[in-house]
Amino acid sequence: MIRGACGEHVNSRIVVADDDPSALEALRALLAAWGYEVETAPNGRAALDMVSAVHPKAVITDLLMPSMTGLELLTVLHGKEPELPVILLTSHGSLDTQVDARRQGAYAYLTKPVDVSTLKTVLASALAEEPGGITAP
């Protein structure tokens, strides 16, 4: 893995799923600016297909999406690729959902609007394959 001048992980492919086109584009642009290769998907099912096609280093997904939620995506992905870090983002978080996500293997559970520095730290940690995830308030 190559690191950029600011310590970014250059050429690490990330799949991002969100049904909100503006949120999806904002995340894509942010991650690309950090040096990541970004593939986007408008829902969980498309993200699942994308993961199979491009073999990313991590997945960032919205929690509530039509056709397949972020938790459903997490469950399927961890059945196929248990080491793939999945970071859940949500505007509608609850303690029960957070606990459920962690039990199902989410690397991190972050609330929207996402703190950019927290996301950068969490993603770098996930890509460094550090054990255990991070949950931010």
Steps between C-alpha positions, in 0.01 A plus 500: 500500500634841404462795735451851369688805622248560779485133603194413292462150365545552128345240269284343769160437346195586709137423417253761623124438507236763567156559350541878533680612180642816659636311803645234268675760286630689804652182644644403161665840460634501856649152478646570156663815638661282767647281227258206501354334193124524555221292351145614578170317526150648544381216725608189688433253219709703256773526765501123542546456124771768502690328782499173303626678190772728639616335827534817711709546812198642690131582464326812627122472498196693606283312749155567352469431128233340282533141374774411751588686819853560617453235771381246243797586280732460799354156578543375144849644465620352826365162394716520187795714610516519880822705499360776276452813715150645471434849635135591555377858477158613617284801571253283689719323750395342825687316770322176406601535135855585599525190720346286226744636242797428725373148571473436129859610446485866398845653523348832600162668537506874439218750511428756230604764448827314518796672661757498219802452725330209678415334169858544379637346820252211499564420134878511541470270801276259307744486211792444735309192617518599862290270717171631634292779366422848609158639582467874511209683659 
